[in-house]
CSV table of C-alpha atoms in Angstrom, one decimal:
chain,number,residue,atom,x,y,z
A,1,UNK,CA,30.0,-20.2,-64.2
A,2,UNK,CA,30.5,-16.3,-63.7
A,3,UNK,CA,33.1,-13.9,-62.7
A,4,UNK,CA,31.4,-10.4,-61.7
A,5,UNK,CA,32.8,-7.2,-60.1
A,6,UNK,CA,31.1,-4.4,-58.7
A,7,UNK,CA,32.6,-0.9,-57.3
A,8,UNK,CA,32.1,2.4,-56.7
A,9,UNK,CA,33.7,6.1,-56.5
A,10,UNK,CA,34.4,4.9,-52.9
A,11,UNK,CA,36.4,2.4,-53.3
A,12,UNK,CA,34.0,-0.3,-51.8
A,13,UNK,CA,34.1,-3.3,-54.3
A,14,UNK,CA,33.3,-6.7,-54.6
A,15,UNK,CA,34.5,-9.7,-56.9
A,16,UNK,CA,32.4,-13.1,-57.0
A,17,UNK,CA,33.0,-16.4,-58.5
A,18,UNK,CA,30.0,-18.2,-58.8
A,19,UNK,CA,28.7,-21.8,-60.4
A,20,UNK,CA,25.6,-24.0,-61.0
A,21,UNK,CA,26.3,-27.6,-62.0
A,22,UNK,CA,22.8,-29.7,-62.9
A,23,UNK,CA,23.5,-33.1,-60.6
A,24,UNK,CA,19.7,-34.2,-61.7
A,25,UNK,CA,16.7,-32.6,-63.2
A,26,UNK,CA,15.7,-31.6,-59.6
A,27,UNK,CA,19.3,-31.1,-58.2
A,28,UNK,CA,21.5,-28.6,-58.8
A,29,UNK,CA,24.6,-27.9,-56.7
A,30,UNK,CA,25.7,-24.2,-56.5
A,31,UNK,CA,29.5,-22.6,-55.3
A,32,UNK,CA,30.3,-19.1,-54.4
A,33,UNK,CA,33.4,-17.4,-53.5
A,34,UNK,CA,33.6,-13.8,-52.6
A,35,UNK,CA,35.8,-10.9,-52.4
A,36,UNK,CA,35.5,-7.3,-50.8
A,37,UNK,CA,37.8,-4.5,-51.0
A,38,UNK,CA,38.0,-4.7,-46.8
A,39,UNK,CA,40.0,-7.9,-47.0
A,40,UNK,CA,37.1,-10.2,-46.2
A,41,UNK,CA,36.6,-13.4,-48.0
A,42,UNK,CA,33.8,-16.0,-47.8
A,43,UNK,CA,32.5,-18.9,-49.4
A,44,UNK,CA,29.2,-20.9,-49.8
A,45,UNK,CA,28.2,-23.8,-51.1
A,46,UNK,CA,24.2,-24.7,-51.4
A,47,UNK,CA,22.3,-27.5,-52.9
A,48,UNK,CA,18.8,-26.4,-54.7
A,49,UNK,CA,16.2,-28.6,-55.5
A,50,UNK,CA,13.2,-28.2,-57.5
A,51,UNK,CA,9.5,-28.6,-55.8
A,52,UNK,CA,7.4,-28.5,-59.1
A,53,UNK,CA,6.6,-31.4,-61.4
A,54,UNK,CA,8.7,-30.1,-64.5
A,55,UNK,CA,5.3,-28.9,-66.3
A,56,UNK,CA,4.0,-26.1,-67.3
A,57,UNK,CA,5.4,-21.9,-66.9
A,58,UNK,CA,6.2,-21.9,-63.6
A,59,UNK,CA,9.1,-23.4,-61.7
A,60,UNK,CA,9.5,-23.3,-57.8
A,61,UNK,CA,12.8,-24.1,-55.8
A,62,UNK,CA,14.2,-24.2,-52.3
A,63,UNK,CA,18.0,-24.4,-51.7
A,64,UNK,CA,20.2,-24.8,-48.3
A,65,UNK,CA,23.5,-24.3,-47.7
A,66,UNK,CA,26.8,-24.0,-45.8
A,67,UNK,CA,29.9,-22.0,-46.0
A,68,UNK,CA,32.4,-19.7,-43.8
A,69,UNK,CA,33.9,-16.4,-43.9
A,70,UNK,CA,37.4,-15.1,-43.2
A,71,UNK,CA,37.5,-11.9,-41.2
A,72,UNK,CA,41.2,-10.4,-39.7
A,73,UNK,CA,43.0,-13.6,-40.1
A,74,UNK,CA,40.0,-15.3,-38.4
A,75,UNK,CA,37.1,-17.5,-39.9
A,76,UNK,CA,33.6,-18.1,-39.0
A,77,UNK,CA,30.5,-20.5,-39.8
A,78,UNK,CA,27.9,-19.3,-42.0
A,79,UNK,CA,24.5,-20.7,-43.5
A,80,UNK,CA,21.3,-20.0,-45.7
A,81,UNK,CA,18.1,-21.2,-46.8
A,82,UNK,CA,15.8,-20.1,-49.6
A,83,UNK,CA,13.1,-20.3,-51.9
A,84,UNK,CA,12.6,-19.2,-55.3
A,85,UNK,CA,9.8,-18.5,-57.8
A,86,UNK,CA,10.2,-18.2,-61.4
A,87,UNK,CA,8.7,-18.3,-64.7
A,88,UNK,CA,9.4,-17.1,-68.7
A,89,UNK,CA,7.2,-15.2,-70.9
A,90,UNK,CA,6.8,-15.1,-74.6
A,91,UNK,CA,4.7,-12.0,-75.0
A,92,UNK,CA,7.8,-9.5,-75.4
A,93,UNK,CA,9.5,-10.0,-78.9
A,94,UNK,CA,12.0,-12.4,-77.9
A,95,UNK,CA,10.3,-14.0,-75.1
A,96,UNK,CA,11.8,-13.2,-71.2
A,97,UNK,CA,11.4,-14.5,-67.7
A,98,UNK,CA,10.5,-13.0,-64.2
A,99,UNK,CA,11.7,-14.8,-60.7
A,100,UNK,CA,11.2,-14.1,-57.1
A,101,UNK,CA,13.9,-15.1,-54.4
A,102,UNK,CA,13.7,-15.1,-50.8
A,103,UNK,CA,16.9,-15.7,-48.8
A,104,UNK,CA,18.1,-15.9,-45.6
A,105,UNK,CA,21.7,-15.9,-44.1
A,106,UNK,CA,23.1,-17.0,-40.7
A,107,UNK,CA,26.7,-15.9,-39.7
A,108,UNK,CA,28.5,-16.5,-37.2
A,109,UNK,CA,29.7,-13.3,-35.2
A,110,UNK,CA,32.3,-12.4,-32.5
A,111,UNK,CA,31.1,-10.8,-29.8
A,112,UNK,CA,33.2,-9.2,-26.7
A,113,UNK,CA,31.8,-9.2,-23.5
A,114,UNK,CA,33.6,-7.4,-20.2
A,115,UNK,CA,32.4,-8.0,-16.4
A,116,UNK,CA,33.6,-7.2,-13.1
A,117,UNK,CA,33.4,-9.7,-10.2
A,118,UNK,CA,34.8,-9.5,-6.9
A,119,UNK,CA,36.9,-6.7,-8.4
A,120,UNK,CA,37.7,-9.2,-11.0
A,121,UNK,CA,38.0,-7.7,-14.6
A,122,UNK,CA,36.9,-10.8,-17.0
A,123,UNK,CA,36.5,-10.6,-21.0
A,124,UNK,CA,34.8,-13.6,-22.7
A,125,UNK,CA,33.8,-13.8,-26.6
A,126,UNK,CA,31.1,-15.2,-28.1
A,127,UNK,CA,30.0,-16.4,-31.4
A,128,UNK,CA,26.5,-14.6,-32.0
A,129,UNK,CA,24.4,-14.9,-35.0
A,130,UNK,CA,23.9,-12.5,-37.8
A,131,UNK,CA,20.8,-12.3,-39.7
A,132,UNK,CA,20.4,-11.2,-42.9
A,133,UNK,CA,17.5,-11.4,-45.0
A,134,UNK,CA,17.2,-10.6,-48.9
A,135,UNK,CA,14.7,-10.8,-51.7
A,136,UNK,CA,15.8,-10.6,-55.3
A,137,UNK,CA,13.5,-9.5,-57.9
A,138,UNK,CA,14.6,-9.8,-61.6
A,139,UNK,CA,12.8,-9.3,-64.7
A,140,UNK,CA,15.0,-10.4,-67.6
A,141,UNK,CA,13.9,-9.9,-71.4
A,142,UNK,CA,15.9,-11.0,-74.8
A,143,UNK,CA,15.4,-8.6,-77.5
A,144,UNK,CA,17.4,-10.0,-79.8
A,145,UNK,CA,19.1,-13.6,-80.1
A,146,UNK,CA,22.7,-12.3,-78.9
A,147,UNK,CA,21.8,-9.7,-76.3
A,148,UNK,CA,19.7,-9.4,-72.7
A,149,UNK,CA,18.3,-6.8,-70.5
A,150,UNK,CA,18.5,-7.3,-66.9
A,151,UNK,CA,16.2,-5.9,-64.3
A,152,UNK,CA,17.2,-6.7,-60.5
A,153,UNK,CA,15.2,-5.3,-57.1
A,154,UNK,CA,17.4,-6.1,-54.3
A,155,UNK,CA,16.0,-5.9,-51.3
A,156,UNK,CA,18.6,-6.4,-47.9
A,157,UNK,CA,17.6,-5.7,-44.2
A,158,UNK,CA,20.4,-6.4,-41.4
A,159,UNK,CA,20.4,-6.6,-37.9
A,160,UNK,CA,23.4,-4.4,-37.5
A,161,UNK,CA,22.7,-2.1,-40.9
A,162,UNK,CA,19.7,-0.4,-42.4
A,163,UNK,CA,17.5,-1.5,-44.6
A,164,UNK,CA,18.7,-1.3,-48.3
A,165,UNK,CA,16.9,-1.0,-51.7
A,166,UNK,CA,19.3,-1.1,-55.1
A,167,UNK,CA,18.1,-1.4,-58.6
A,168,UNK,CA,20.8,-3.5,-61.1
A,169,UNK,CA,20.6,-3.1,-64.5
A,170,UNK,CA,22.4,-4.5,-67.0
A,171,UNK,CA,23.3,-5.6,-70.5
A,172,UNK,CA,24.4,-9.0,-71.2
A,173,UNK,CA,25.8,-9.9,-74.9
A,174,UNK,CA,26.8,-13.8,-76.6
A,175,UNK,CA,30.4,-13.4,-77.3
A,176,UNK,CA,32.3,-16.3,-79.2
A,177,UNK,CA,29.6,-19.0,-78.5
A,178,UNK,CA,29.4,-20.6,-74.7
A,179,UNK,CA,30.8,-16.8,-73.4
A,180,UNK,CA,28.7,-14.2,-72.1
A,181,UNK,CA,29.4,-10.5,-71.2
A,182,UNK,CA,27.8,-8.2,-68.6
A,183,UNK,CA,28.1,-4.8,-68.1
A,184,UNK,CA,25.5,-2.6,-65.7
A,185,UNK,CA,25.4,-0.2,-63.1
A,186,UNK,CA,23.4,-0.4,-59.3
A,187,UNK,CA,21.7,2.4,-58.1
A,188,UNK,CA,20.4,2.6,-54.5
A,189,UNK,CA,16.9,3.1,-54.2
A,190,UNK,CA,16.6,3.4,-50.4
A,191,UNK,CA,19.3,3.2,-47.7
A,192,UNK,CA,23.1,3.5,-47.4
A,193,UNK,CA,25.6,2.8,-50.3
A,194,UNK,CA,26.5,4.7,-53.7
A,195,UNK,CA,26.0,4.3,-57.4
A,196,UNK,CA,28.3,1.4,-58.4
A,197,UNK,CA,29.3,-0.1,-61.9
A,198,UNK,CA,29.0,-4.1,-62.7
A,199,UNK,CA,30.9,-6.4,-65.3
A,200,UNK,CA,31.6,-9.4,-65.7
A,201,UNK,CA,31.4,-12.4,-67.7
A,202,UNK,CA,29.3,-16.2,-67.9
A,203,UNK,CA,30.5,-19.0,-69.1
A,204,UNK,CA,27.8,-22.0,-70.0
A,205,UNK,CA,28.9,-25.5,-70.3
């Protein structure tokens, strides 16, 4: 489990809670609730499963999932799919891993259409879909027993935004046993947004 927030000079922020429980060795069943400065909260809840056999480096995933977002007081259906890559390494003191994650998102969005007939003003609003696609990147190495270094490519086009490149890089450190602490900053690479700062903290169970 994890409590993260990200923000910048502009005020633009967001807080997420988010958790893993292991159901099986194939199944594991994921929750995410999120917060933005703009007053707009959603939630999501996915089920992965695992496609490989369990042998070997490599490890291979898909996940689905279901969820809803409030927006001014009103809320609307949301829903992903994915697949993820992923493997560890042993070949940096300290060993590491690498994974590749593709994702997906539906959301439901209002839409305001006016016509005239027979000098007839009519307004009628739809739900629409919203697409956004994402690829994560990450490249994680352990120097030491009690500390990590995080590498994260996140990739993000919209149909409604531009496309978006930010690099997250952080510091994670063991504190008092199952607790974990983060601290990093994301820089954009390509596309809107500014420099923002990143902390939070893990808790394994």
């Amino acid at each position: 489990m994890s409590l993260s927030l990200e923000s910048d000079r502009e005020g633009n922020s967001y807080t997420g809670l988010y958790s893993e429980y292991g159901l099986t060795a194939r199944n594991t069943l994921g929750f995410e609730l999120g917060y933005t400065n703009v007053g707009e909260t959603s939630v999501m809840i996915w089920l992965q499963r695992r496609l490989d056999s369990g042998e070997g480096a490599n490890r291979l995933t898909y996940s689905t999932g279901f969820g809803a977002f409030l927006r001014n007081g009103e809320a609307f259906p949301t829903g992903q799919a994915g697949i993820a890559w992923g493997r560890g390494f042993e070949k940096f003191p300290g060993g590491g891993w690498v994974t590749v994650e593709a994702k997906i998102k539906v959301a439901g969005k209002q839409q305001t259409v006016v016509y005239v007939e027979n000098l007839t003003r009519t307004e009628a609003v739809f739900l629409t879909p919203e697409v956004t696609t994402k690829i994560e990147a990450t490249l994680g190495l352990r120097p030491t027993d009690s500390m990590m270094f995080i590498n994260q490519l996140r990739l993000e086009d919209r149909r409604d935004a531009a496309f978006s490149a930010k690099l997250a890089t952080s510091l994670v450190y063991d504190w008092q046993g199952l607790t974990k602490l983060e601290l990093g900053v994301i820089t954009p690479v390509s596309g809107p947004g500014e420099t923002a700062l990143k902390a939070g903290t893990w808790v394994e169970f």
